[in-house]
Each structure stands twice: as C-alpha cells, then as structure tokens.
Short mmCIF file of C-alpha atoms and ligand atoms in Angstrom, two decimals:
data_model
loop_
_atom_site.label_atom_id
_atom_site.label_comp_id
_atom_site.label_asym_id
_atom_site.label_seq_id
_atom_site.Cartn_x
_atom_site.Cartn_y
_atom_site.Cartn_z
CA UNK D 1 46.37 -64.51 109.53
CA UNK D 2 48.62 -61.55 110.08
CA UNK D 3 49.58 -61.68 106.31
CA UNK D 4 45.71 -62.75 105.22
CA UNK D 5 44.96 -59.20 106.24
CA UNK D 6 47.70 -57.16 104.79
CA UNK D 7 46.77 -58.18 101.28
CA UNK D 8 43.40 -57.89 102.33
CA UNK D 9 43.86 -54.23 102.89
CA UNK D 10 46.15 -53.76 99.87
CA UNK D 11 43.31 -55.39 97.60
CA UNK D 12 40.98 -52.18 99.15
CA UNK D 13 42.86 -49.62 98.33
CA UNK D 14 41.03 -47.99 95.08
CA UNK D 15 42.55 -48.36 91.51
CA UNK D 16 39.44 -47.04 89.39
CA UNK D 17 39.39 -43.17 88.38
CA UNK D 18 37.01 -41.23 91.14
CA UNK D 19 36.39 -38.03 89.14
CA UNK D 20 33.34 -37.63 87.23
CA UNK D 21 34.01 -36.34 83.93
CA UNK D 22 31.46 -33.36 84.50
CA UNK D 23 34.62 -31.95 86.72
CA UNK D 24 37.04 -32.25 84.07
CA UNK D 25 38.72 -28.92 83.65
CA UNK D 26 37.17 -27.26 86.20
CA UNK D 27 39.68 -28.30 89.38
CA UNK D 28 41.54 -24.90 89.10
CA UNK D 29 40.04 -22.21 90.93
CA UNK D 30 41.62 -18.72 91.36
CA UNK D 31 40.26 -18.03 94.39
CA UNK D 32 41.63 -20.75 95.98
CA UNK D 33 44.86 -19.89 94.82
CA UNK D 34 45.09 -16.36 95.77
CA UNK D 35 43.20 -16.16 98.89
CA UNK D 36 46.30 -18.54 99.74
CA UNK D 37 49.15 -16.33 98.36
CA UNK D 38 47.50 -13.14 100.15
CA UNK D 39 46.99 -14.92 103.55
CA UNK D 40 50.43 -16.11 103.76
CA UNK D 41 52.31 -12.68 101.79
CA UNK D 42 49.61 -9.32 101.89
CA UNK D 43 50.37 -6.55 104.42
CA UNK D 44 47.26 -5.05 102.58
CA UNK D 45 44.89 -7.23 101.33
CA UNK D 46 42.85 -5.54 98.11
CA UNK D 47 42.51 -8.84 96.09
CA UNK D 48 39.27 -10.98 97.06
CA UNK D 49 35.91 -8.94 96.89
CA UNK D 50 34.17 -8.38 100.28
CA UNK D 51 34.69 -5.26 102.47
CA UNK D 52 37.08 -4.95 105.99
CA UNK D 53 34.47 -2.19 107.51
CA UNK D 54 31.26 -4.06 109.71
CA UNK D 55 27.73 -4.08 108.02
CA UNK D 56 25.34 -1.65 109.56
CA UNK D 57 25.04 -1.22 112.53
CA UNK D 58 20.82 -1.88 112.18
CA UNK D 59 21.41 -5.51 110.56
CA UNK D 60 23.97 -6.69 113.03
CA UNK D 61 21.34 -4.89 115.72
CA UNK D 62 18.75 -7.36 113.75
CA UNK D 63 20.67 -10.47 113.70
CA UNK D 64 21.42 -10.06 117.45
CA UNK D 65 17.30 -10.07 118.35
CA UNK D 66 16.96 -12.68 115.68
CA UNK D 67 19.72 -14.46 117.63
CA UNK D 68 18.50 -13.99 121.45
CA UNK D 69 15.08 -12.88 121.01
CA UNK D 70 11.26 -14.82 122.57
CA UNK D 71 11.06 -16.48 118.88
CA UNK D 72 13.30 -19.79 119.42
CA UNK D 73 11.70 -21.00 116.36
CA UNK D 74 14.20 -19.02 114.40
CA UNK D 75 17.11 -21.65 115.29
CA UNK D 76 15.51 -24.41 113.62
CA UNK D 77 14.31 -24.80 109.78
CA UNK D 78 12.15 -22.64 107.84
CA UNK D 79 10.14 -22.51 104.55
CA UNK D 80 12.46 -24.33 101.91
CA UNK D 81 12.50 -21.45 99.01
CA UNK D 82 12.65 -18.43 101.56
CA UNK D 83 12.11 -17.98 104.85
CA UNK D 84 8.26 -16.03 104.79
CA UNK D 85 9.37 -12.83 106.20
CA UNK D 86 12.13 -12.71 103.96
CA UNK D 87 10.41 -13.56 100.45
CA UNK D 88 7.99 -11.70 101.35
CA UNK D 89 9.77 -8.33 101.87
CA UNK D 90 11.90 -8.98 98.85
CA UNK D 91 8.95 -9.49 96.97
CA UNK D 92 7.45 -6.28 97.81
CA UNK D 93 10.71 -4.16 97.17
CA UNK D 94 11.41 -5.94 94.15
CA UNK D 95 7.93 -5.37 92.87
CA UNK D 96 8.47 -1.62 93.35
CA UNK D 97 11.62 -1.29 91.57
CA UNK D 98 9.96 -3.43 88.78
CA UNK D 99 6.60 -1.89 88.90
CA UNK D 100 4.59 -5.07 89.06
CA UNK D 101 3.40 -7.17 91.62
CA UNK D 102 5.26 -10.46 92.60
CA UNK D 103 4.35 -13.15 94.20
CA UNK D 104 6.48 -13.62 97.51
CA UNK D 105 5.80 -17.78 97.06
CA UNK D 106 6.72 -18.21 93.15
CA UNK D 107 8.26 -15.43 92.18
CA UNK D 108 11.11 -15.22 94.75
CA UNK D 109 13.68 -17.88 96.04
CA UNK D 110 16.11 -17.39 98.53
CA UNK D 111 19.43 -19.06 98.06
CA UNK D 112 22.82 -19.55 99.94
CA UNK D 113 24.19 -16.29 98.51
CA UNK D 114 24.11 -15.24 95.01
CA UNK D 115 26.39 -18.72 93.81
CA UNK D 116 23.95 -20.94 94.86
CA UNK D 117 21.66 -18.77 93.01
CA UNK D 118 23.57 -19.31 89.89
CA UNK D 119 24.21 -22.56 90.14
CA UNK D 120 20.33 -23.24 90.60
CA UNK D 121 20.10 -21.15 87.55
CA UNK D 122 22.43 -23.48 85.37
CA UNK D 123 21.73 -27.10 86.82
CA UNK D 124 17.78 -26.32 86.12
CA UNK D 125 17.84 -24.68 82.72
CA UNK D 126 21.21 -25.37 80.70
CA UNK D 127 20.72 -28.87 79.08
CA UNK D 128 23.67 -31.12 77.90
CA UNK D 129 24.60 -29.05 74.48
CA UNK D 130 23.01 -26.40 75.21
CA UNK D 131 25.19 -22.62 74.21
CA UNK D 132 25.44 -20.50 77.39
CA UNK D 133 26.66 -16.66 76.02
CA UNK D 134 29.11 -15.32 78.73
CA UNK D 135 30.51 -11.70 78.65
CA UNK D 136 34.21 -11.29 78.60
CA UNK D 137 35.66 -10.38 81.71
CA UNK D 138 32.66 -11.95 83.42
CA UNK D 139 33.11 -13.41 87.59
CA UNK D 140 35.06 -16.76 87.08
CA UNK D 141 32.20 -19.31 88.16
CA UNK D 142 30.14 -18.87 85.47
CA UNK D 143 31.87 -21.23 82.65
CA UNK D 144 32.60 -23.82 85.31
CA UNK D 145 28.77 -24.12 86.13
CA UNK D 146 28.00 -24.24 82.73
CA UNK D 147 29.88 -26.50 81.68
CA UNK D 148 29.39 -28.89 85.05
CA UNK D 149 25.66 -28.30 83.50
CA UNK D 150 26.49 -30.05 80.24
CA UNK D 151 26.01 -26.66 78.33
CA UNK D 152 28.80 -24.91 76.39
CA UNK D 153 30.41 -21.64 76.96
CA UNK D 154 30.02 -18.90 74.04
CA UNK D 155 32.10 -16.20 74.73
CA UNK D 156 32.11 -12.11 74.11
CA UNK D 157 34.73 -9.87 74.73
CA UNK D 158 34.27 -6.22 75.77
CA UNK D 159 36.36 -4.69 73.61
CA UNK D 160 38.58 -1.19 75.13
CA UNK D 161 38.10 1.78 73.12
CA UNK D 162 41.19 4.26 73.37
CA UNK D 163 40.08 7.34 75.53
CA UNK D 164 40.70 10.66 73.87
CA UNK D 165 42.96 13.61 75.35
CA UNK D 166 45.35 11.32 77.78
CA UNK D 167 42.40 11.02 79.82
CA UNK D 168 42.01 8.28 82.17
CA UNK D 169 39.84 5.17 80.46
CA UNK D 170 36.46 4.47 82.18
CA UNK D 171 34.76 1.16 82.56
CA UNK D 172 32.27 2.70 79.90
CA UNK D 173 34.84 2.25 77.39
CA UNK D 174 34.79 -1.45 77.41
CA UNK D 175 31.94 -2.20 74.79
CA UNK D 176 30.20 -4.96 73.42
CA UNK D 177 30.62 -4.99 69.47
CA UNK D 178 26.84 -5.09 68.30
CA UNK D 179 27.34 -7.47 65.36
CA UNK D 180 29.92 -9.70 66.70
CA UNK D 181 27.81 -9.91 69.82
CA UNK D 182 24.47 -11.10 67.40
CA UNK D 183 26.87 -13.62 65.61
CA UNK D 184 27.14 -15.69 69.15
CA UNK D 185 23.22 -16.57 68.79
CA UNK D 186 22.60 -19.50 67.24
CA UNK D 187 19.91 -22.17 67.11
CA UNK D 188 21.89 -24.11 70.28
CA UNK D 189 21.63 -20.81 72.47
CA UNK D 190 19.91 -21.09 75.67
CA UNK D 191 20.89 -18.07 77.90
CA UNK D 192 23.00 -15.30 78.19
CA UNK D 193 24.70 -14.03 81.12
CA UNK D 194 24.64 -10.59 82.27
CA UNK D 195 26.44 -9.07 85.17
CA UNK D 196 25.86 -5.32 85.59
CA UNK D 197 27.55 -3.57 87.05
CA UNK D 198 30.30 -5.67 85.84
CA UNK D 199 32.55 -7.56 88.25
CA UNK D 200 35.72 -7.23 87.49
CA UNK D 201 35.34 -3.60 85.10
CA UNK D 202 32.72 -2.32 87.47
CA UNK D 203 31.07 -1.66 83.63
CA UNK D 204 27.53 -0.28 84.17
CA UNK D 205 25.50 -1.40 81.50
CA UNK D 206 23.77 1.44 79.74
CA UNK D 207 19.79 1.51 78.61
CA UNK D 208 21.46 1.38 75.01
CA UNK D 209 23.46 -1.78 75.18
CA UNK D 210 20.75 -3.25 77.66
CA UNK D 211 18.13 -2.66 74.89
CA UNK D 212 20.77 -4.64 72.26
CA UNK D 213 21.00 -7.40 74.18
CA UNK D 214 17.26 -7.69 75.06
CA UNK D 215 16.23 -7.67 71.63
CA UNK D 216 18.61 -10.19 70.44
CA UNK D 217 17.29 -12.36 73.77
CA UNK D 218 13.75 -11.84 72.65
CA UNK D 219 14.49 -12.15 68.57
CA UNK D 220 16.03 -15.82 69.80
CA UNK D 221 13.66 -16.51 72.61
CA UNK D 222 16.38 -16.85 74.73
CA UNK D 223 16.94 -16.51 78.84
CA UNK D 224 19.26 -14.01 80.36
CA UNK D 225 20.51 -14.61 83.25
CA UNK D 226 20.70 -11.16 85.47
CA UNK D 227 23.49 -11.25 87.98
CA UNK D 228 22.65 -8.07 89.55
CA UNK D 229 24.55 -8.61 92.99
CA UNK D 230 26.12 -4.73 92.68
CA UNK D 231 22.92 -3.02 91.29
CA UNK D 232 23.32 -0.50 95.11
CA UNK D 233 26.88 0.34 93.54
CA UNK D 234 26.35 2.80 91.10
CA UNK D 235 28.02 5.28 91.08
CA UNK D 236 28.58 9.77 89.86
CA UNK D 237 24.83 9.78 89.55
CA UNK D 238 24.47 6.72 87.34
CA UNK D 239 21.32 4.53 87.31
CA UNK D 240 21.11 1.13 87.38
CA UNK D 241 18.94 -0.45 84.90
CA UNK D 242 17.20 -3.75 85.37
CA UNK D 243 17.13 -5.89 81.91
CA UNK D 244 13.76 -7.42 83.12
CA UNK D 245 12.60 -4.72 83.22
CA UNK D 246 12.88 -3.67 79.47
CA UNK D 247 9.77 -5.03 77.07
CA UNK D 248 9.47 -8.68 76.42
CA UNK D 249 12.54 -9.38 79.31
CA UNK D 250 10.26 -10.41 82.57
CA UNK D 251 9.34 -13.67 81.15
CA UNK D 252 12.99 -15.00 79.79
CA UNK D 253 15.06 -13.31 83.16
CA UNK D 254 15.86 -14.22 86.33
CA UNK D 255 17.60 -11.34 88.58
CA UNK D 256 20.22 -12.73 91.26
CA UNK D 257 20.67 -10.52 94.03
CA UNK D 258 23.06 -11.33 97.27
CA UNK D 259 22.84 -9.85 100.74
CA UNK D 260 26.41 -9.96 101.05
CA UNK D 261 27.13 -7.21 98.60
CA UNK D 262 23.82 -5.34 99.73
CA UNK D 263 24.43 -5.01 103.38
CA UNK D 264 28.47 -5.42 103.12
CA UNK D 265 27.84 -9.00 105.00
CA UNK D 266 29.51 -11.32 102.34
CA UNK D 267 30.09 -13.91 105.12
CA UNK D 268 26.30 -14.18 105.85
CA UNK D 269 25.62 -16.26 102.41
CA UNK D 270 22.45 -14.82 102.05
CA UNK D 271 21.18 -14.77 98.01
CA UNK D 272 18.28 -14.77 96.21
CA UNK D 273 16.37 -14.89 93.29
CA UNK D 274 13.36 -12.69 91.47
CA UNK D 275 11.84 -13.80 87.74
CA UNK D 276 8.33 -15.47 86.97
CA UNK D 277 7.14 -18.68 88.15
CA UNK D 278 7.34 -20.85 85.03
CA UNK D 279 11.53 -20.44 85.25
CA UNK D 280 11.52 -20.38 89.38
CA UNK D 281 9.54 -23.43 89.42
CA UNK D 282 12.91 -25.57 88.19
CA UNK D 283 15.04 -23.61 90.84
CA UNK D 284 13.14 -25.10 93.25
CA UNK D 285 13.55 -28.13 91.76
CA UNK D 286 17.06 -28.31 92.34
CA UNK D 287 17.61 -26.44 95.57
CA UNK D 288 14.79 -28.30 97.26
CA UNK D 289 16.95 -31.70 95.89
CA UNK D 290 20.78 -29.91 97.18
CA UNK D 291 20.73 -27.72 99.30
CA UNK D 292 17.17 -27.35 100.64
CA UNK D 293 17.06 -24.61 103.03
CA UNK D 294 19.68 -21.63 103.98
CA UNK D 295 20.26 -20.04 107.61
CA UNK D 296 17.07 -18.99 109.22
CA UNK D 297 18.48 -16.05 111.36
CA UNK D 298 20.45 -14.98 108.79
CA UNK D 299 17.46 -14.55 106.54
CA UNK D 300 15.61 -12.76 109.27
CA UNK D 301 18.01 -10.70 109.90
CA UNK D 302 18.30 -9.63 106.24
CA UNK D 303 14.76 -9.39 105.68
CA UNK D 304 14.43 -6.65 108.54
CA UNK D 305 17.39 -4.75 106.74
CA UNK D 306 14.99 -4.99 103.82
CA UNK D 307 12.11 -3.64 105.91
CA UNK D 308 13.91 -0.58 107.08
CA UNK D 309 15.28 0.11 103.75
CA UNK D 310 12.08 0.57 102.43
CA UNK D 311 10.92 2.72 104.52
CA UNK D 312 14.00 5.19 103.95
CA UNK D 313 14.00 4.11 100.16
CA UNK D 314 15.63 7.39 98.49
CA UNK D 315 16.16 9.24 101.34
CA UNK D 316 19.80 10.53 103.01
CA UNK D 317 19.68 7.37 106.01
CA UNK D 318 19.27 5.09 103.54
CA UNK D 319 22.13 2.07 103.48
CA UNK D 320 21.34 2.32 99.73
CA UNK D 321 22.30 5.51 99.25
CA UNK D 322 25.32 6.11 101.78
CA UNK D 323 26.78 3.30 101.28
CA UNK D 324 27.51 3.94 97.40
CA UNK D 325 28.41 7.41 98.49
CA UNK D 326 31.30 5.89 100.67
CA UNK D 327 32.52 3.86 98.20
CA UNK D 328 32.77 6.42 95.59
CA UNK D 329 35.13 8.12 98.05
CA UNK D 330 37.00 4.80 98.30
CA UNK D 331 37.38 4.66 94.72
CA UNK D 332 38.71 8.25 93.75
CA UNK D 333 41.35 7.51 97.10
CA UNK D 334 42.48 4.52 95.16
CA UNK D 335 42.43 6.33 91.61
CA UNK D 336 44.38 8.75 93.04
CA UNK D 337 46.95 6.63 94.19
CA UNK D 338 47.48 4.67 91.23
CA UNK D 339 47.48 7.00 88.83
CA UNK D 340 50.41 9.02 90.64
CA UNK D 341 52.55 6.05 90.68
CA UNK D 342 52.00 5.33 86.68
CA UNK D 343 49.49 2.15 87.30
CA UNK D 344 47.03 3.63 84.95
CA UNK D 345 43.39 2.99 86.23
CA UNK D 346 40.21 2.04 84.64
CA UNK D 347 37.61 4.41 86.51
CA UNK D 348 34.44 1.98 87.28
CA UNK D 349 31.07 3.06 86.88
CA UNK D 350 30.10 0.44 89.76
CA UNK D 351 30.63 -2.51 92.04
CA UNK D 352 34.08 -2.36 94.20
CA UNK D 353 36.76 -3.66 92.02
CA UNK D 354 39.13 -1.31 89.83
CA UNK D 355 41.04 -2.60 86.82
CA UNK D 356 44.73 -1.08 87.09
CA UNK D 357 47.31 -1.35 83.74
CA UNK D 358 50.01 -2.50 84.92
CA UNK D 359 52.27 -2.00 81.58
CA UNK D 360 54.74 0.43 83.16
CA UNK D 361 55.80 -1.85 85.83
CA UNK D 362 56.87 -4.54 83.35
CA UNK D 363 60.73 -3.54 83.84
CA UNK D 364 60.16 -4.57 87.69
CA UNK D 365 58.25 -8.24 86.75
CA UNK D 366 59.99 -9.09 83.33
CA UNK D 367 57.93 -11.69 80.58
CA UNK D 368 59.22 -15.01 80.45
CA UNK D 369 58.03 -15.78 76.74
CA UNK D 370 56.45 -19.12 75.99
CA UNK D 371 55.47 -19.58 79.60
CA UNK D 372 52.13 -20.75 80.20
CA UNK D 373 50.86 -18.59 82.92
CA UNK D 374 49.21 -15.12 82.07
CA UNK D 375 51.71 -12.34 82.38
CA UNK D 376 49.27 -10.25 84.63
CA UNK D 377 49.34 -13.99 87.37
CA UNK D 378 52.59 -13.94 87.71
CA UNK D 379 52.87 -9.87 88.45
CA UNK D 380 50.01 -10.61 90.84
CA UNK D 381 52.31 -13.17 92.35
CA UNK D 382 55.08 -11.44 92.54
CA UNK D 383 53.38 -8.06 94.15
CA UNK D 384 52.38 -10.49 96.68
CA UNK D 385 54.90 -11.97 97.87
CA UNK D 386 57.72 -8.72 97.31
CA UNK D 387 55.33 -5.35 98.08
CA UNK D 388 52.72 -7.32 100.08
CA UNK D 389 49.52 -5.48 98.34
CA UNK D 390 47.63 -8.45 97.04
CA UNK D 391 45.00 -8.24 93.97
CA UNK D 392 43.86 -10.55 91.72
CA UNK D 393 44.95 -10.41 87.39
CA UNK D 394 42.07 -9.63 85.10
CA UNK D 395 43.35 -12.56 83.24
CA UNK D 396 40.87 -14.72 85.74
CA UNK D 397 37.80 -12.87 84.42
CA UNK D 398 38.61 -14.60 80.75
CA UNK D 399 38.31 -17.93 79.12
CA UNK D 400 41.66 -19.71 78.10
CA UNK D 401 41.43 -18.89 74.83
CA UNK D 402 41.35 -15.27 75.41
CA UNK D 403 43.51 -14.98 78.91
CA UNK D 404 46.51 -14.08 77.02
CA UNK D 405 44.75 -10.85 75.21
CA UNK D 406 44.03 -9.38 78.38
CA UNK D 407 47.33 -10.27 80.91
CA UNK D 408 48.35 -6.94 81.65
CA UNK D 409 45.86 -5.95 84.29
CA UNK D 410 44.84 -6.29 87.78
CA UNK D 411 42.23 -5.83 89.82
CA UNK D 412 42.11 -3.59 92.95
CA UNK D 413 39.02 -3.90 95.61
CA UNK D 414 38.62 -0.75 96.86
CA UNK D 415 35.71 -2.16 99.49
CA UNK D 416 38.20 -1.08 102.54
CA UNK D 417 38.80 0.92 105.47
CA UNK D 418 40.43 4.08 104.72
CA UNK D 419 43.30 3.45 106.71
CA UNK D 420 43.96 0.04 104.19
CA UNK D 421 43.60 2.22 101.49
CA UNK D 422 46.21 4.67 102.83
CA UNK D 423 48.38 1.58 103.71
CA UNK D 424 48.15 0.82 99.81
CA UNK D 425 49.00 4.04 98.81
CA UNK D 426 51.97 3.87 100.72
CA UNK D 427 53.37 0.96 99.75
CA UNK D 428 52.92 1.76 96.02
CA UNK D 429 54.40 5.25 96.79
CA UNK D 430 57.82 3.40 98.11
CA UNK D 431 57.19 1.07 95.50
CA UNK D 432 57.73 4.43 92.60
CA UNK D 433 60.37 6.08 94.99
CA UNK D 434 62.55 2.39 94.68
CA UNK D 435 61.75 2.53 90.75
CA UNK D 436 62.73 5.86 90.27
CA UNK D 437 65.92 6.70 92.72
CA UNK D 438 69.16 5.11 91.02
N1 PMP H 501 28.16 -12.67 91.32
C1 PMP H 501 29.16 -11.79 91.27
C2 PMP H 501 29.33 -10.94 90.07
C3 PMP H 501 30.05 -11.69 92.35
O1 PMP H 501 31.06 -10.82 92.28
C4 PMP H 501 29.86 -12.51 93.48
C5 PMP H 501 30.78 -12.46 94.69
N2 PMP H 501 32.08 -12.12 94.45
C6 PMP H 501 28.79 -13.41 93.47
C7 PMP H 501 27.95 -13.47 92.38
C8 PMP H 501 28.54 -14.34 94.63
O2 PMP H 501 27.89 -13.69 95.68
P1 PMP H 501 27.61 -14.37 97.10
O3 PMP H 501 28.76 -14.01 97.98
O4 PMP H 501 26.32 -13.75 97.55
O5 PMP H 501 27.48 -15.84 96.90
#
C-alpha cells in the first residue's frame, strides 16, 4: 500500500509548463534586484524612489482620527472606484487646475497607487496588436504592462544635446526629435505614454514639446496616457503643464496621479485617476473585476490632505509649495557633491531622481567587453557592494534594444534627510581622496 502511494504522489507532481505566455519576458524586474543588493550592501540608500523624512505632520494627524475616530465604518469597505470623500475632493481640485467641472462619480477613480492606475489603463484600452509609444528613459513598468496587455512597445529616445560653455547638462537637454517622434505613429497606434516630469531625467516637459505631441495624438486620434505622479515637483520656478489640458487632449487623456509622491507617503498605495467618462468607464471595468476596492482609511486620510491643500492652494503653508522648495535644496546638496568629485550631473527640472555620468569612474569599475549586462548595472553593483551608496543605472529606464546606448549613468534619489545626503557626500568624497592619493 506503502508503495501504491509513493507512485501515487510521484504521478502528482506537475510536468506541464505553468507560465502563461503573456509573462514571457517580463520575469526580470530591477527593482527586485536592487532593492536586494541595497538592503544587504547600502550604508546610504539613494537608489529606490520614495523619501526617508515622515509625510506631514496634518496627514499622519488625519490618518490617526481616520484610524481611532466615532466613524467605525471607515475599517470596512467603501465605494468601489473611490471612496466618496475622496473622489469627491479630487474631483473638485482637479477641476480647478483644469478649469472644468468633473464629475467626482465618472470622471475620477481611485486606484492602489499610481501602478494600479496604469495597469487599469493598459488591461482596458491596449488590445492584442495594438502600438503603445513609450518615451525613452520612461519608469520600467510601462513595456511590461503593455506587452502583458497584448499591445506592442514603440519606442522614443530623448536624445542629449551637448551643453555649451562646460556647463553642467540639464534635464531640458534631453529632447524628443520632432520628426523621428511623428514617424512612431502609425495606423496600429493606440496610446502614447507621457511621464512629466520625467522619472528617471526629472525632464519637465515644456508647453512646446507638450503641444508636438498633442497634435500628433489628435492628428492620429490617439490616447495619451498622462503619468503625472511628480506634477508638485517642479522646480526654479518652472510650471507644470497638464497635456489634457491643451485643445482637443481632455477627451483622448487620462492623468494618473499617486498620493505617495504627493504627500511623501509612498507606502500608503494611494493612486488615482482623472479623464472623461467614456475612457474611465473601462477602468472600472477592470478594477471592479481585480482589485475592487483600495484601503478605506488610507483614502480618507488622503482626501483630508486634499481638503486642506485647497484651502492653502498657492499660499507659503501649503505642502505643495514647501515641499518642492525642500527638495530643490536636496537637489543642489546632491549636485554639489557630485560634481566636486567628477560624477558629472544632469540638473532635473523635477521629480526626485538625478541622472549622474559616471564616465570618469570607469578606471575604478573596468568594461568587460562582450558581456551582456549594461556597463552602468554592473557599476551600480559594484558601488553597492564596495562604497555602500546604492542607486539604480539609467540603463533600467530603456528597452533592450537601446540599454547599451545609454549604460553610463545612474540615478541618484535625492528624496532624503539631509543628514543621508551628507552621509553620501562623504562617502563619495573618500571615494575621490582613494582615486586621487597614490
Ligand atoms: N509612475 C512613476 C513615474 C513612478 O515613478 C512611480 C513610482 N516610482 C509610479 C508611477 C508608481 O506610483 P505608486 O507608488 O503610487 O504606485
């Protein structure tokens, strides 16, 4: 009987392939790979993209009455698309900064942070075939979701223009080439995505190249997706533009927002989306059919940052406009600090990521030609594990075919306490002192 069993349970064990072939290619992930390398190696800790000060004091405040407060309705589920207080805040702040009036019920969706906001996006409009135009360096997700979608990646580089005068390149220098840009639109385009500012360039789009792309959306009746999660981190006075709202663009966008990068509360998962009913309406298809509903305190919390932001919108108090003022100071620290040591930086117009050249530290991390891996990875790597200052190579941001014109970056997030930042400069100070001393 004994033996009547054991080849009973051999017979079980599964032969067939388990993966569907919608996952093929798409098993590698770099943030799964690096958050590794940084937990095990980084003293300081500048590669994955959330801050190490608190949120506001006025959301946790928020959260903690959401949390222990008469309401006990709040623990349990709320309205699938948004939780009411929520949408309808959003609704009312978006519809100022638009300058129309939205509907809290159809024109807004709330989502489990800005991913789930994409990935709503893709599943519900990208059809097997279908072109999806993605801006080189763009966040890594994007061509995964696509293609998990059935659609197919079309890819753009920003191209670098030389500054003049041995000054210091800015994120504004990395430009889309108008006519190589309109030769990606073809009958099988369905969307293009936009993410300004630009994680990982911090690339602020201007009114100019907005305008380019909008006509070539509208001339192709087209969909952009608007992944707007950094549109508070602007920054020496710039303005952040919102493609919808440039003529013929509110009907073909949706605008992705996330709480996380709003607030500084990335661990909260809190997204959402704004755009017209007739492309929400499939959003809700899928997230009503995956994920359903997100965390109700959370979303109240959120919605009574919203409610006080509002009421200060423009003025000094305001998170919106301290907190970009903050991280400006963040970024000229670590600008500073990179550029004395020779690793050349790329000054960002936005977000909290800095591109870094890494070209004069090659004699430290030599090439190994023919090897697979990005030069930029394994300099990542290596930084890790040797000067323990983690960040993640710009080679990430680009498709496979283009990974290897782009491997001698990294990217720096500058989203830290001061005393990290100091920490970074100190170890890259050494780092020149070792280079340098015989
Ligand atoms: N879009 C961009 C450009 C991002 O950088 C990020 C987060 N790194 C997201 C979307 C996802 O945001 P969330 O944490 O709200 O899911």
């Amino acid at each position: 009987l004994q033996i009547h069993f054991l080849s009973l349970s051999l017979q079980a064990k599964m032969s067939r392939p388990v993966q569907a072939r919608r996952l093929e290619g798409t098993d590698k992930n770099i943030w799964v790979e690096f958050v590794k390398l940084a937990a095990t190696y980084s003293k300081v800790n500048l590669g994955q993209g959330f801050p190490d000060f608190p949120p506001p004091d006025f959301l946790k405040e928020s959260f903690m009455r959401a949390l222990n407060g008469e309401n006990h309705l709040l623990h349990q589920y709320t309205r699938a698309f948004g939780h009411p207080p929520l949408v309808k805040i959003l609704a009312q702040f978006f519809g100022k900064l638009l300058g129309r009036d939205l509907d809290p019920m159809t024109n807004v969706m709330v989502t489990v942070g800005a991913y789930q906001a994409l990935f709503c996006c893709f599943q519900a409009l990208v059809d097997e075939g279908d072109e999806v135009i993605i801006i080189e360096p763009f966040f890594d997700c994007y061509e995964p979701m696509v293609k998990m979608a059935g659609g197919m990646p079309v890819f753009v580089p920003l191209r670098p223009k030389a500054p003049k005068d041995g000054k210091l390149m800015s994120s504004a220098d990395w430009q889309l080439d108008p006519a190589e840009l309109a030769s990606k639109f073809s009958e099988r385009t369905k969307a293009i995505v936009l993410n300004s500012p630009n994680n990982p360039l911090g690339k602020v789009f201007s009114r100019e190249e907005l305008e380019l792309i909008a006509g070539l959306c509208v001339k192709h009746d087209i969909l952009c997706i608007s992944d707007e999660v950094y549109e508070w981190l602007v920054y020496d006075g710039k303005d952040h533009i919102r493609i919808a709202s440039l003529q013929g663009m509110w009907d073909r966008t949706i605008i992705i927002g996330s709480a996380g990068k709003t607030f500084s509360a990335t661990g909260w998962k809190v997204g959402w989306t704004v755009g017209p009913n007739r492309l929400l309406q499939h959003l809700r298809t899928v997230h009503q059919n995956s994920v359903y509903h997100c965390a109700t305190i959370a979303q109240e919390a959120v919605a009574q940052g919203f409610q006080r932001e509002l009421e200060l919108y423009g003025k000094p108090d305001s998170y919106f406009v301290q907190l970009p003022k903050e991280l400006q100071q963040k970024r000229d620290w670590l600008v500073q600090s990179l550029d004395a040591v020779g690793m050349k930086p790329i000054i960002p117009e936005g977000t909290y990521f800095l591109v870094a050249d890494i070209s004069k530290f090659k004699s430290d991390v030599p090439d190994v030609p023919d090897s697979d891996e990005p030069y930029d990875s394994r300099f990542a790597k290596w930084m890790v594990k040797n000067k323990g200052l983690a960040a993640i190579p710009l080679s990430a941001f680009y498709s496979v075919a283009h990974k290897n014109n782009y491997s001698h970056f990294i990217r720096f997030c500058f989203a830290k306490e001061e005393a990290t930042l100091k920490a970074a400069n100190d170890i890259l100070q050494k780092w020149k002192q070792e280079k340098t001393s015989p």
